Short mmCIF file of C-alpha atoms and ligand atoms in Angstrom, two decimals:
data_model
loop_
_atom_site.label_atom_id
_atom_site.label_comp_id
_atom_site.label_asym_id
_atom_site.label_seq_id
_atom_site.Cartn_x
_atom_site.Cartn_y
_atom_site.Cartn_z
CA MET A 1 -0.20 0.30 -0.17
CA LYS A 2 1.74 3.57 -0.98
CA THR A 3 2.01 6.15 1.58
CA ILE A 4 -0.75 8.85 1.20
CA PHE A 5 2.99 10.97 0.38
CA GLU A 6 3.25 8.93 -2.67
CA LYS A 7 -0.13 8.73 -4.09
CA SER A 8 0.11 12.96 -4.00
CA VAL A 9 -0.07 14.50 -7.40
CA ALA A 10 0.85 18.01 -7.35
CA GLY A 11 -1.60 20.37 -7.83
CA ARG A 12 -4.51 18.64 -7.32
CA GLU A 13 -6.73 19.67 -3.50
CA GLY A 14 -8.67 17.75 -0.90
CA CYS A 15 -10.55 20.95 0.58
CA TRP A 16 -11.63 24.59 0.34
CA PRO A 17 -11.18 26.24 3.79
CA CYS A 18 -13.90 29.35 2.50
CA GLU A 19 -14.25 28.94 -1.26
CA GLY A 20 -13.33 31.34 -3.76
CA MET A 21 -11.57 33.35 -1.27
CA ALA A 22 -7.62 34.22 -1.15
CA GLU A 23 -6.58 33.19 2.27
CA GLU A 24 -5.35 36.34 3.64
CA ALA A 25 -8.54 37.67 3.33
CA TYR A 26 -9.54 36.12 6.23
CA ILE A 27 -5.75 34.51 7.68
CA PRO A 28 -3.66 37.26 9.35
CA ALA A 29 -0.95 38.28 6.45
CA ASP A 30 1.54 37.98 9.78
CA LEU A 31 0.85 33.87 10.65
CA LEU A 32 0.10 33.04 7.15
CA ARG A 33 3.51 30.89 5.54
CA ASP A 34 6.00 31.82 3.51
CA GLY A 35 7.64 28.28 1.87
CA ASP A 36 5.32 25.52 0.66
CA ILE A 37 4.12 23.48 3.99
CA GLY A 38 5.07 20.22 2.48
CA LEU A 39 1.70 18.15 3.24
CA PRO A 40 0.32 15.35 0.10
CA SER A 41 -1.39 16.85 -2.45
CA ALA A 42 -4.43 14.65 -3.16
CA SER A 43 -8.66 15.22 -3.40
CA GLU A 44 -10.67 14.11 -0.48
CA LEU A 45 -12.21 10.70 -1.71
CA ASP A 46 -7.98 9.44 -2.31
CA VAL A 47 -7.49 10.90 1.82
CA VAL A 48 -11.16 8.72 2.77
CA ARG A 49 -10.02 5.94 0.90
CA HIS A 50 -6.49 5.24 2.09
CA PHE A 51 -7.99 6.14 6.25
CA THR A 52 -10.59 3.82 5.43
CA LYS A 53 -7.72 1.44 3.99
CA LEU A 54 -5.27 1.59 6.45
CA SER A 55 -7.49 1.13 9.88
CA GLN A 56 -9.08 -2.53 7.76
CA ARG A 57 -5.00 -3.07 8.68
CA ASN A 58 -5.27 -2.36 12.07
CA PHE A 59 -6.38 -5.89 14.44
CA GLY A 60 -9.04 -4.72 17.05
CA VAL A 61 -11.56 -6.21 18.32
CA ASP A 62 -14.56 -5.03 16.56
CA GLY A 63 -13.12 -7.15 13.16
CA ASN A 64 -12.01 -10.19 14.90
CA PHE A 65 -11.39 -12.47 18.32
CA TYR A 66 -8.32 -10.23 20.28
CA PRO A 67 -7.62 -13.46 23.07
CA LEU A 68 -4.59 -11.75 24.37
CA GLY A 69 -4.42 -13.07 28.15
CA SER A 70 -3.33 -10.97 30.57
CA CYS A 71 -5.06 -7.57 28.69
CA THR A 72 -8.46 -8.57 28.24
CA MET A 73 -9.21 -7.70 25.26
CA LYS A 74 -13.24 -8.00 25.58
CA TYR A 75 -16.01 -6.26 23.30
CA ASN A 76 -17.32 -2.95 25.16
CA PRO A 77 -20.45 -2.29 24.24
CA LYS A 78 -20.29 0.95 22.79
CA PHE A 79 -23.15 2.58 24.27
CA THR A 80 -20.24 3.52 26.84
CA GLU A 81 -19.19 5.37 24.24
CA SER A 82 -21.78 6.67 23.12
CA VAL A 83 -22.46 8.40 27.13
CA ALA A 84 -18.75 8.90 27.20
CA GLY A 85 -19.12 12.00 24.34
CA LEU A 86 -21.72 13.71 25.73
CA PRO A 87 -21.77 16.98 25.50
CA GLY A 88 -22.12 18.43 28.70
CA PHE A 89 -19.37 16.19 29.91
CA THR A 90 -16.53 16.64 27.13
CA ARG A 91 -17.53 19.99 26.75
CA LEU A 92 -16.88 20.86 30.71
CA HIS A 93 -13.23 21.58 31.46
CA PRO A 94 -11.83 20.16 35.14
CA VAL A 95 -11.48 24.44 36.19
CA LEU A 96 -14.75 25.10 35.49
CA PRO A 97 -16.46 26.74 39.15
CA GLN A 98 -18.17 23.54 41.19
CA LEU A 99 -21.07 25.27 43.16
CA GLN A 100 -23.94 26.06 41.03
CA GLY A 101 -24.62 29.06 43.39
CA ALA A 102 -20.57 30.43 41.39
CA GLY A 103 -22.11 29.50 38.06
CA GLY A 104 -20.61 25.67 38.17
CA MET A 105 -22.05 23.56 35.26
CA CYS A 106 -19.98 20.22 36.84
CA GLN A 107 -22.20 19.41 39.68
CA GLY A 108 -23.21 16.24 37.22
CA ALA A 109 -19.83 15.57 36.18
CA LEU A 110 -18.56 15.53 40.32
CA GLU A 111 -21.93 13.30 40.81
CA VAL A 112 -20.67 11.16 38.23
CA MET A 113 -17.33 10.90 40.11
CA TYR A 114 -18.73 10.12 43.35
CA GLU A 115 -21.29 6.95 42.30
CA THR A 116 -18.43 5.38 40.13
CA GLU A 117 -16.29 5.82 44.03
CA ASN A 118 -19.20 4.14 46.45
CA LEU A 119 -20.27 1.77 43.18
CA LEU A 120 -16.85 0.67 43.30
CA SER A 121 -16.32 0.23 46.67
CA GLU A 122 -19.27 -1.37 46.61
CA ILE A 123 -18.69 -4.28 44.38
CA THR A 124 -15.09 -5.31 45.99
CA GLY A 125 -16.15 -4.02 50.33
CA MET A 126 -13.51 -1.50 49.98
CA ALA A 127 -14.31 1.39 52.87
CA ALA A 128 -13.19 4.27 49.65
CA TYR A 129 -11.57 5.05 46.44
CA THR A 130 -9.67 7.54 44.53
CA LEU A 131 -10.58 7.51 40.78
CA HIS A 132 -6.99 9.70 40.05
CA PRO A 133 -4.83 7.20 38.83
CA MET A 134 -4.47 6.50 35.17
CA ALA A 135 -3.50 2.73 34.75
CA GLY A 136 -3.66 -0.44 36.09
CA ALA A 137 0.22 0.23 36.73
CA HIS A 138 -0.19 3.45 38.29
CA GLY A 139 -2.35 2.45 40.09
CA GLU A 140 0.14 0.23 41.83
CA LEU A 141 2.10 2.91 42.73
CA THR A 142 -0.03 5.45 44.16
CA GLY A 143 -1.13 1.86 46.15
CA VAL A 144 1.98 1.86 47.55
CA MET A 145 2.65 4.69 48.03
CA LEU A 146 0.01 4.92 50.25
CA MET A 147 1.02 1.44 51.88
CA ALA A 148 4.37 4.06 52.43
CA ALA A 149 2.47 6.42 54.33
CA TYR A 150 0.31 4.82 56.50
CA HIS A 151 4.26 2.65 58.14
CA LYS A 152 5.47 6.47 58.05
CA ASP A 153 3.06 8.08 59.98
CA LYS A 154 2.89 4.56 62.56
CA GLY A 155 6.69 4.74 62.80
CA ASN A 156 7.11 1.42 61.09
CA LYS A 157 10.46 0.90 59.61
CA LYS A 158 9.83 -1.20 56.91
CA THR A 159 11.62 -1.86 53.80
CA LYS A 160 10.64 -4.73 51.57
CA ILE A 161 7.60 -5.17 49.61
CA ILE A 162 6.86 -9.51 48.78
CA VAL A 163 5.73 -10.63 44.86
CA PRO A 164 5.00 -13.82 44.47
CA ASP A 165 6.82 -14.86 41.01
CA SER A 166 2.88 -15.53 39.45
CA ALA A 167 1.43 -11.88 40.34
CA HIS A 168 1.47 -9.96 37.09
CA GLY A 169 5.02 -8.01 35.97
CA THR A 170 3.86 -4.74 37.23
CA ASN A 171 4.16 -5.26 40.52
CA PRO A 172 7.23 -5.69 41.60
CA ALA A 173 7.83 -2.50 39.35
CA SER A 174 6.01 -0.24 41.52
CA ALA A 175 7.25 -1.88 44.70
CA ALA A 176 11.46 -1.03 43.25
CA ILE A 177 9.63 2.52 41.91
CA ALA A 178 8.55 3.45 45.11
CA GLY A 179 12.08 2.55 46.58
CA TYR A 180 11.36 -0.82 47.96
CA ASP A 181 13.62 -3.94 48.21
CA VAL A 182 11.03 -6.47 46.22
CA VAL A 183 11.29 -10.09 48.14
CA THR A 184 10.47 -12.56 45.60
CA VAL A 185 8.18 -15.33 46.77
CA GLU A 186 8.52 -18.81 45.14
CA SER A 187 4.92 -20.36 44.23
CA VAL A 188 4.33 -24.18 44.42
CA ASP A 189 1.78 -25.43 42.19
CA GLY A 190 1.10 -22.54 40.52
CA ILE A 191 0.25 -20.69 43.99
CA VAL A 192 0.94 -18.80 46.55
CA ASP A 193 2.22 -21.21 49.26
CA PRO A 194 2.46 -20.36 53.23
CA GLY A 195 5.56 -22.70 54.27
CA ALA A 196 7.42 -20.75 51.75
CA LEU A 197 6.24 -17.16 53.02
CA ALA A 198 6.89 -17.54 56.20
CA GLU A 199 10.64 -18.22 55.22
CA VAL A 200 10.70 -14.63 53.63
CA LEU A 201 8.21 -13.26 56.39
CA ASP A 202 9.93 -10.78 58.92
CA ASP A 203 8.60 -7.34 60.57
CA GLU A 204 10.25 -5.22 58.51
CA VAL A 205 7.91 -6.48 55.40
CA ALA A 206 5.39 -3.33 54.17
CA GLY A 207 3.46 -5.02 52.91
CA MET A 208 2.17 -8.36 49.76
CA MET A 209 1.43 -7.49 46.32
CA MET A 210 -0.50 -10.51 45.96
CA THR A 211 -1.46 -10.86 42.01
CA CYS A 212 -5.78 -12.59 41.93
CA PRO A 213 -5.85 -14.72 40.08
CA ASN A 214 -2.48 -14.98 39.52
CA THR A 215 -1.01 -15.07 35.92
CA LEU A 216 -1.51 -18.62 35.72
CA GLY A 217 -5.35 -17.73 35.93
CA LEU A 218 -5.31 -19.71 39.38
CA PHE A 219 -6.77 -18.33 41.67
CA GLU A 220 -4.78 -17.98 45.14
CA LYS A 221 -6.99 -20.39 47.41
CA ASN A 222 -5.17 -19.75 50.61
CA LEU A 223 -5.61 -15.90 50.73
CA PRO A 224 -6.59 -16.77 53.94
CA GLU A 225 -4.00 -17.68 55.37
CA VAL A 226 -1.16 -15.66 53.72
CA VAL A 227 -3.76 -12.85 55.27
CA ARG A 228 -2.77 -13.52 59.27
CA MET A 229 0.36 -13.72 58.82
CA LEU A 230 1.02 -10.87 57.30
CA ARG A 231 -1.33 -8.93 59.61
CA GLU A 232 1.25 -10.46 62.92
CA VAL A 233 4.26 -8.68 61.48
CA ASP A 234 1.64 -5.19 60.38
CA ALA A 235 2.60 -5.63 56.82
CA LEU A 236 -0.07 -4.21 54.08
CA LEU A 237 -1.92 -6.76 51.54
CA TYR A 238 -2.76 -5.42 48.11
CA TYR A 239 -4.72 -6.79 45.78
CA ASP A 240 -3.77 -6.27 41.84
CA GLY A 241 -7.91 -6.43 41.41
CA ALA A 242 -6.68 -5.14 37.26
CA ASN A 243 -8.50 -8.93 35.90
CA LEU A 244 -11.50 -8.21 38.70
CA ASN A 245 -13.99 -9.74 35.46
CA ALA A 246 -12.67 -13.09 37.50
CA ILE A 247 -14.02 -12.22 40.55
CA MET A 248 -16.43 -9.36 40.38
CA GLY A 249 -19.62 -10.76 42.07
CA LYS A 250 -18.94 -13.97 43.93
CA MET A 251 -15.93 -12.18 46.11
CA ARG A 252 -15.29 -8.83 47.43
CA VAL A 253 -11.32 -7.66 48.08
CA GLY A 254 -12.16 -5.85 51.87
CA ASP A 255 -13.84 -8.91 52.87
CA ALA A 256 -10.78 -11.12 52.17
CA GLY A 257 -8.82 -8.76 54.56
CA PHE A 258 -6.88 -7.69 51.79
CA ASP A 259 -6.35 -3.05 52.98
CA ILE A 260 -4.84 -1.62 48.89
CA VAL A 261 -7.04 -2.78 45.67
CA HIS A 262 -6.27 -1.38 41.75
CA LEU A 263 -8.92 -1.79 39.41
CA ASN A 264 -8.36 -1.43 35.63
CA LEU A 265 -11.36 -0.40 34.70
CA HIS A 266 -9.56 -0.43 31.06
CA LYS A 267 -9.69 -4.43 31.62
CA THR A 268 -13.54 -5.07 33.27
CA PHE A 269 -15.23 -1.56 33.01
CA ALA A 270 -16.43 -0.60 29.57
CA THR A 271 -12.93 0.75 27.76
CA PRO A 272 -11.03 -1.64 25.53
CA HIS A 273 -7.46 -1.98 27.22
CA GLY A 274 -4.48 -1.59 24.56
CA GLY A 275 -3.22 0.91 22.70
CA GLY A 276 -1.82 2.72 24.91
CA GLY A 277 -4.75 4.47 26.46
CA PRO A 278 -6.22 6.57 27.84
CA GLY A 279 -6.95 3.99 31.38
CA SER A 280 -8.83 4.66 34.39
CA GLY A 281 -6.60 2.42 38.08
CA PRO A 282 -9.31 3.69 40.70
CA VAL A 283 -7.43 2.66 43.93
CA GLY A 284 -9.63 1.09 46.46
CA VAL A 285 -8.75 1.16 50.58
CA SER A 286 -9.58 -0.10 54.13
CA GLU A 287 -10.63 2.48 56.69
CA LYS A 288 -6.97 2.93 57.69
CA LEU A 289 -5.59 4.11 55.48
CA VAL A 290 -8.35 6.11 53.99
CA ASP A 291 -6.99 9.78 55.23
CA PHE A 292 -3.83 9.00 52.97
CA LEU A 293 -5.69 9.38 49.50
CA PRO A 294 -4.42 11.73 46.93
CA ILE A 295 -6.22 15.25 46.31
CA SER A 296 -8.10 15.89 44.98
CA ARG A 297 -11.61 13.74 46.75
CA VAL A 298 -15.00 14.23 45.76
CA ALA A 299 -17.35 15.32 48.84
CA LYS A 300 -21.01 15.94 49.30
CA GLN A 301 -22.14 19.80 51.55
CA GLU A 302 -24.84 18.88 53.40
CA ASP A 303 -27.35 20.94 49.92
CA GLY A 304 -26.91 17.98 48.59
CA GLN A 305 -24.00 19.70 45.77
CA PHE A 306 -20.55 18.12 45.92
CA PHE A 307 -17.23 19.53 45.35
CA LEU A 308 -13.81 18.54 45.21
CA ASP A 309 -12.34 18.89 48.58
CA TYR A 310 -8.75 19.53 49.73
CA ASN A 311 -8.09 19.33 53.03
CA TYR A 312 -6.43 16.23 53.35
CA PRO A 313 -3.35 16.63 55.78
CA LYS A 314 -1.82 13.38 55.61
CA SER A 315 -2.94 13.21 51.79
CA ILE A 316 -0.15 11.59 49.90
CA GLY A 317 -0.89 14.17 47.78
CA TYR A 318 -1.11 14.47 43.80
CA VAL A 319 -1.31 12.13 41.71
CA ALA A 320 -2.18 12.57 38.65
CA PRO A 321 -3.11 16.21 37.27
CA PHE A 322 -6.82 16.99 37.76
CA TYR A 323 -8.92 13.45 38.19
CA GLY A 324 -7.39 11.45 35.78
CA ASN A 325 -9.09 10.02 32.71
CA PHE A 326 -12.57 11.07 33.71
CA GLY A 327 -14.34 9.90 29.98
CA VAL A 328 -12.85 6.64 30.96
CA TYR A 329 -14.57 5.83 34.70
CA LEU A 330 -17.64 8.30 32.33
CA LYS A 331 -17.74 4.35 31.05
CA ALA A 332 -17.11 1.97 33.92
CA TYR A 333 -20.61 4.11 35.19
CA ALA A 334 -22.57 3.70 32.86
CA TYR A 335 -21.15 0.22 32.73
CA ILE A 336 -21.82 -1.11 35.86
CA LEU A 337 -25.30 0.90 36.29
CA ARG A 338 -26.42 -1.21 32.15
CA LEU A 339 -25.05 -4.63 33.84
CA GLY A 340 -26.33 -4.32 37.50
CA GLY A 341 -24.75 -6.77 40.56
CA VAL A 342 -26.73 -9.36 38.52
CA GLY A 343 -25.30 -8.33 34.16
CA LEU A 344 -21.52 -7.89 36.38
CA THR A 345 -21.82 -11.81 38.17
CA ARG A 346 -22.00 -13.36 34.81
CA ALA A 347 -20.02 -11.02 33.06
CA THR A 348 -17.42 -13.05 35.61
CA GLU A 349 -19.12 -16.47 35.51
CA ASN A 350 -19.38 -16.16 31.24
CA ALA A 351 -15.44 -15.08 31.60
CA VAL A 352 -14.29 -18.16 33.88
CA LEU A 353 -16.48 -20.74 31.94
CA ALA A 354 -15.48 -19.09 28.01
CA ALA A 355 -11.63 -20.37 29.42
CA ASN A 356 -12.13 -23.01 31.31
CA TYR A 357 -14.26 -24.60 28.04
CA MET A 358 -11.59 -23.67 26.29
CA ARG A 359 -8.69 -25.18 28.81
CA LYS A 360 -10.25 -28.25 28.49
CA ARG A 361 -11.03 -28.91 24.10
CA LEU A 362 -6.83 -27.90 23.78
CA SER A 363 -5.51 -29.87 26.68
CA ASP A 364 -5.70 -32.99 24.66
CA HIS A 365 -2.60 -31.04 22.47
CA PHE A 366 -1.34 -29.04 24.22
CA ASP A 367 0.55 -29.68 27.94
CA ILE A 368 -1.31 -27.14 29.63
CA PRO A 369 1.07 -27.01 33.09
CA TYR A 370 -1.35 -26.44 35.86
CA ASP A 371 -4.78 -28.72 34.36
CA ARG A 372 -6.82 -27.58 36.63
CA ILE A 373 -10.12 -25.54 37.07
CA CYS A 374 -8.46 -21.70 35.97
CA MET A 375 -10.34 -18.07 36.65
CA HIS A 376 -10.65 -16.24 33.39
CA GLU A 377 -7.36 -16.80 31.49
CA PHE A 378 -4.67 -19.79 31.13
CA VAL A 379 -1.62 -20.77 30.68
CA ALA A 380 -0.45 -23.15 27.78
CA SER A 381 3.05 -24.71 26.72
CA ALA A 382 4.11 -24.79 23.08
CA SER A 383 7.05 -27.33 24.76
CA PRO A 384 6.06 -30.84 23.19
CA GLN A 385 5.89 -29.43 20.20
CA ALA A 386 8.84 -26.78 20.35
CA LYS A 387 10.39 -30.11 20.14
CA ASN A 388 9.92 -30.73 16.58
CA GLY A 389 11.73 -26.65 16.14
CA VAL A 390 7.91 -24.75 16.86
CA ARG A 391 8.14 -21.84 19.92
CA ALA A 392 5.56 -20.52 21.09
CA LEU A 393 6.30 -17.63 18.80
CA ASP A 394 6.09 -19.38 15.13
CA ILE A 395 1.93 -20.58 16.93
CA ALA A 396 1.31 -17.16 17.90
CA LYS A 397 2.25 -16.38 14.01
CA ALA A 398 0.28 -18.86 12.18
CA LEU A 399 -2.96 -18.46 14.08
CA LEU A 400 -2.16 -14.52 12.69
CA ASP A 401 -2.70 -16.37 9.42
CA LYS A 402 -5.08 -17.28 10.39
CA GLY A 403 -7.23 -14.25 11.61
CA HIS A 404 -7.03 -14.53 15.33
CA HIS A 405 -4.89 -12.35 17.88
CA ALA A 406 -1.83 -14.38 19.10
CA PRO A 407 -2.23 -15.09 23.26
CA THR A 408 0.51 -13.04 25.11
CA VAL A 409 3.20 -15.11 24.33
CA TYR A 410 6.44 -15.91 26.81
CA PHE A 411 4.96 -14.93 29.70
CA PRO A 412 4.03 -15.50 32.93
CA LEU A 413 7.75 -16.20 32.60
CA ILE A 414 7.43 -19.23 34.94
CA VAL A 415 5.56 -21.49 32.51
CA PRO A 416 8.46 -22.51 29.17
CA GLU A 417 6.89 -22.20 25.79
CA ALA A 418 4.53 -20.48 27.02
CA LEU A 419 1.11 -19.13 25.53
CA MET A 420 -2.17 -17.13 27.99
CA VAL A 421 -5.07 -17.14 26.32
CA GLU A 422 -8.01 -15.15 27.74
CA PRO A 423 -11.08 -15.10 25.97
CA THR A 424 -13.21 -13.07 27.78
CA GLU A 425 -17.23 -13.28 28.69
CA THR A 426 -17.87 -11.21 25.21
CA GLU A 427 -17.38 -13.57 21.92
CA ASN A 428 -20.23 -16.36 21.44
CA LYS A 429 -18.74 -20.70 21.40
CA GLU A 430 -18.93 -20.27 17.87
CA THR A 431 -15.25 -17.98 18.01
CA LEU A 432 -14.39 -18.94 20.68
CA ASP A 433 -14.67 -22.85 19.35
CA GLY A 434 -13.01 -21.65 15.79
CA PHE A 435 -9.81 -20.74 17.44
CA ILE A 436 -10.15 -23.49 18.93
CA ASP A 437 -9.92 -25.56 16.63
CA ASP A 438 -7.81 -23.87 13.99
CA LEU A 439 -4.92 -23.86 16.52
CA ILE A 440 -5.90 -27.78 17.22
CA ALA A 441 -5.19 -28.00 13.97
CA ILE A 442 -1.67 -25.78 13.62
CA ALA A 443 -0.20 -28.74 16.52
CA GLU A 444 -1.45 -31.21 13.74
CA GLN A 445 0.53 -29.75 10.83
CA ALA A 446 3.65 -28.98 14.23
CA LYS A 447 4.37 -32.85 14.02
CA THR A 448 4.17 -33.48 10.04
CA ASP A 449 5.29 -29.77 8.36
CA PRO A 450 6.52 -27.18 11.21
CA GLU A 451 8.50 -25.89 8.50
CA ALA A 452 4.64 -24.53 7.31
CA ILE A 453 4.73 -23.41 10.89
CA LYS A 454 7.71 -21.64 10.77
CA ALA A 455 7.38 -19.47 8.06
CA ALA A 456 4.04 -17.78 9.27
CA PRO A 457 2.72 -15.22 8.84
CA VAL A 458 2.34 -15.33 5.21
CA THR A 459 -0.47 -13.50 4.27
CA LEU A 460 -0.26 -10.32 5.52
CA PRO A 461 0.97 -7.27 5.10
CA VAL A 462 4.12 -7.72 6.76
CA THR A 463 5.40 -11.68 7.63
CA ARG A 464 8.07 -12.46 10.09
CA LEU A 465 10.59 -9.55 11.48
CA ASP A 466 14.25 -8.33 11.95
CA GLU A 467 12.65 -6.79 15.69
CA THR A 468 15.48 -5.00 16.91
CA HIS A 469 16.29 -4.01 12.88
CA ALA A 470 12.57 -2.08 12.43
CA ALA A 471 12.66 -0.85 15.64
CA ARG A 472 16.53 0.70 15.76
CA ALA A 473 16.34 1.71 11.58
CA MET A 474 12.81 2.17 10.81
CA GLU A 475 11.64 2.14 7.54
CA LEU A 476 8.15 4.19 6.82
CA THR A 477 8.49 3.97 3.73
CA ASP A 478 8.15 0.82 1.97
CA ASP A 479 5.14 0.05 -0.88
CA LEU A 480 3.98 -2.54 1.26
C1 PLP B 1 -2.92 -5.88 33.23
C2 PLP B 1 -2.58 -5.94 33.83
C3 PLP B 1 -1.59 -5.04 34.79
C4 PLP B 1 -1.62 -3.82 34.43
O1 PLP B 1 -2.28 -2.73 34.01
P1 PLP B 1 -2.04 -1.19 32.77
O2 PLP B 1 -3.20 -0.37 33.02
O3 PLP B 1 -1.47 -1.79 31.81
O4 PLP B 1 -0.83 -0.47 34.10
C5 PLP B 1 -1.51 -4.63 35.90
N1 PLP B 1 -1.99 -5.89 36.51
C6 PLP B 1 -2.80 -7.32 36.14
C7 PLP B 1 -3.31 -8.38 36.49
C8 PLP B 1 -3.27 -6.82 34.81
O5 PLP B 1 -2.91 -8.62 34.12
#
């Protein structure tokens, strides 16, 4: 496909800002450009076709199945987009006056924030939320800063945070960025083991970050014991709830004894993940951490009006400009109200059912290292195929030829040749079966014709790349 510059024909015009009028007539002379702007010359139709075709080269969940484990690329209802696009919200500015008497038009937006915090508190059993963090990892960092503030306030000397080897990779990174030493606890049979935990637990532990379900898609069934052990050394419990569509409606993090949780609204609550944002990673806390939450916080006056309260002397301060990504939590708010408690619970049930259905059907063809009931995702291993020279990456590439997005590969690190599959709650059985059948066909072909799989993809504009070269010496004008 040619670039729009290659399609340019000198003199061809695509738009006429003010027909019949010289530019000098409506743009002040001192603002007019002297030289050529260097934009391509193309007709409007050429431009429309060019960008429509380009968009079709893009892979998205609106077009195809996207089972990218740990990323929850599910279909998100379009009605939430229309709610987020309502002019009454999009035309607001963060520094507009808040109260009605002062001419404020943001009472509705403040109410959305207030209500969203309450709904998330109810769903997870926490005392309060901040909506400010703009991603899951940002929520983690905020959570670890809350831990630090709590211990400092109590005069505790704490230097370490425990992170299991089955945690999401951002967990140890967040703990380290906040200045803690990261202590790894090795999982036993895929989950945290109290015996192994006891070996690394001491008075210097500030807290533990648990991803649940963990990156193997397994529920951490020793949670009650883990919570009890951490309490004994006054350490806080952090729950990575990025994938709440594995537990919501079934279990409340606060009831299980956790002090801090972050959610990825851009996974569970309607905004698509990926593409670099925007995201939203709200953080919920138990009663004892409420005073440390970031400012500002939405509060309600006696007359029922909402305002932003900055009067929290123990607050960790700002973690984001203004109040985070408003549009994302607005979508979450609409989604939660639309589904209700029953709908959210069914989302969880469908996500877990779909993952277990796929795991079961694939278990005769791939190695499934932890082959038992999983949550919203599971991890298969291409180790058997690798013996024949076909690696997880080759299988991922072969799936592209069949029109699917690849699963996550080589993660989690504790599974060799990992293929991490997350079907999500929004796909129908035919789609799941189509993917499974294609994956089984690839496994069969790996036995008879491994070279063909190693050559994939052959149907896409770009085949195998030298990825290092592609990143370091990018060439954007190639005729694809
Ligand atoms: C996606 C994910 C994160 C990180 O979220 P980002 O918004 O990408 O920063 C953290 N933990 C888990 C378990 C995740 O799945």
